[in-house]
């Protein structure tokens, strides 16, 4: 049986060749942001090009295969946004992206959170580039305006790690974050990037590390709740906050300090996957939303 949402993808495919060049580049850049997140180290407990962090079932190669597999779907989400598609169509594309991810990784969940959050931002970028909303409107506002209500009303994955943690600890999670216009991106990740970049002009990785730590220090990360419970979340936040308060990447020998925090997460099997997704989203938004004066 072909659903109405699936049928609505047909005009998207038919119009692909007519999309402006600015829209056609969105998915590829989103995948580049996932690559930049991967190429960031030290990044507490997370997989990078240096090591596997707290994970035994995935490595950098797994993430690279995953990003390549989902890139066409991120592009489809941008094109769907440009055509004014509703959340039903976006969900269909997102589910197809998840299937491609799992096939590329032999069943490992590498980018489910990024497919959701970064995918919505791709759709918002498409809607804005397609002239459907005010070109000065931030992407997070576009997501909240066009799809916020549908995000909150949509189906819930009852057995996902994030859903279990949300129910157990009454955490907000990715759906609230997205429906609210990604406040963690705009209030934490993006300011940390833009605050740090002028101080480290020849070291783009340093700004990404700073943003990652800033997010871990503040976000109610359901991945941390799943792996470490409330105590694990509190430990992670304290450790990241101490690093930031000590000067972050501006402090002498900051890489040694950041590596120590990373190793302390690995020893406790903590992995702030939600913060990693938000870092990739912050990089995407930084390139698409002009700084406000």
mmCIF file of N, CA, C and O in Angstrom, residues 15 22 162 168 237 257 283:
data_model
loop_
_atom_site.group_PDB
_atom_site.id
_atom_site.type_symbol
_atom_site.label_atom_id
_atom_site.label_comp_id
_atom_site.label_asym_id
_atom_site.label_seq_id
_atom_site.Cartn_x
_atom_site.Cartn_y
_atom_site.Cartn_z
ATOM 1 N N UNK A 15 10.946 17.077 -9.745
ATOM 2 C CA UNK A 15 11.426 18.456 -9.832
ATOM 3 C C UNK A 15 12.886 18.612 -9.479
ATOM 4 O O UNK A 15 13.417 19.717 -9.506
ATOM 5 N N UNK A 22 21.630 26.592 -5.147
ATOM 6 C CA UNK A 22 21.766 26.765 -3.710
ATOM 7 C C UNK A 22 21.053 25.687 -2.918
ATOM 8 O O UNK A 22 21.513 25.286 -1.849
ATOM 9 N N UNK A 162 16.665 6.996 23.583
ATOM 10 C CA UNK A 162 16.247 8.331 23.971
ATOM 11 C C UNK A 162 14.858 8.350 24.571
ATOM 12 O O UNK A 162 14.600 9.036 25.564
ATOM 13 N N UNK A 168 11.864 7.709 31.706
ATOM 14 C CA UNK A 168 12.386 7.368 33.036
ATOM 15 C C UNK A 168 12.782 8.609 33.814
ATOM 16 O O UNK A 168 12.539 8.704 35.029
ATOM 17 N N UNK A 237 28.268 16.825 32.995
ATOM 18 C CA UNK A 237 28.091 18.269 32.999
ATOM 19 C C UNK A 237 29.151 18.967 33.847
ATOM 20 O O UNK A 237 29.707 19.998 33.447
ATOM 21 N N UNK A 257 44.082 18.747 29.024
ATOM 22 C CA UNK A 257 42.911 18.772 29.912
ATOM 23 C C UNK A 257 41.694 18.148 29.238
ATOM 24 O O UNK A 257 40.952 17.371 29.860
ATOM 25 N N UNK A 283 27.271 23.715 13.478
ATOM 26 C CA UNK A 283 28.134 23.997 12.331
ATOM 27 C C UNK A 283 27.298 24.328 11.094
ATOM 28 O O UNK A 283 27.629 25.249 10.332
#
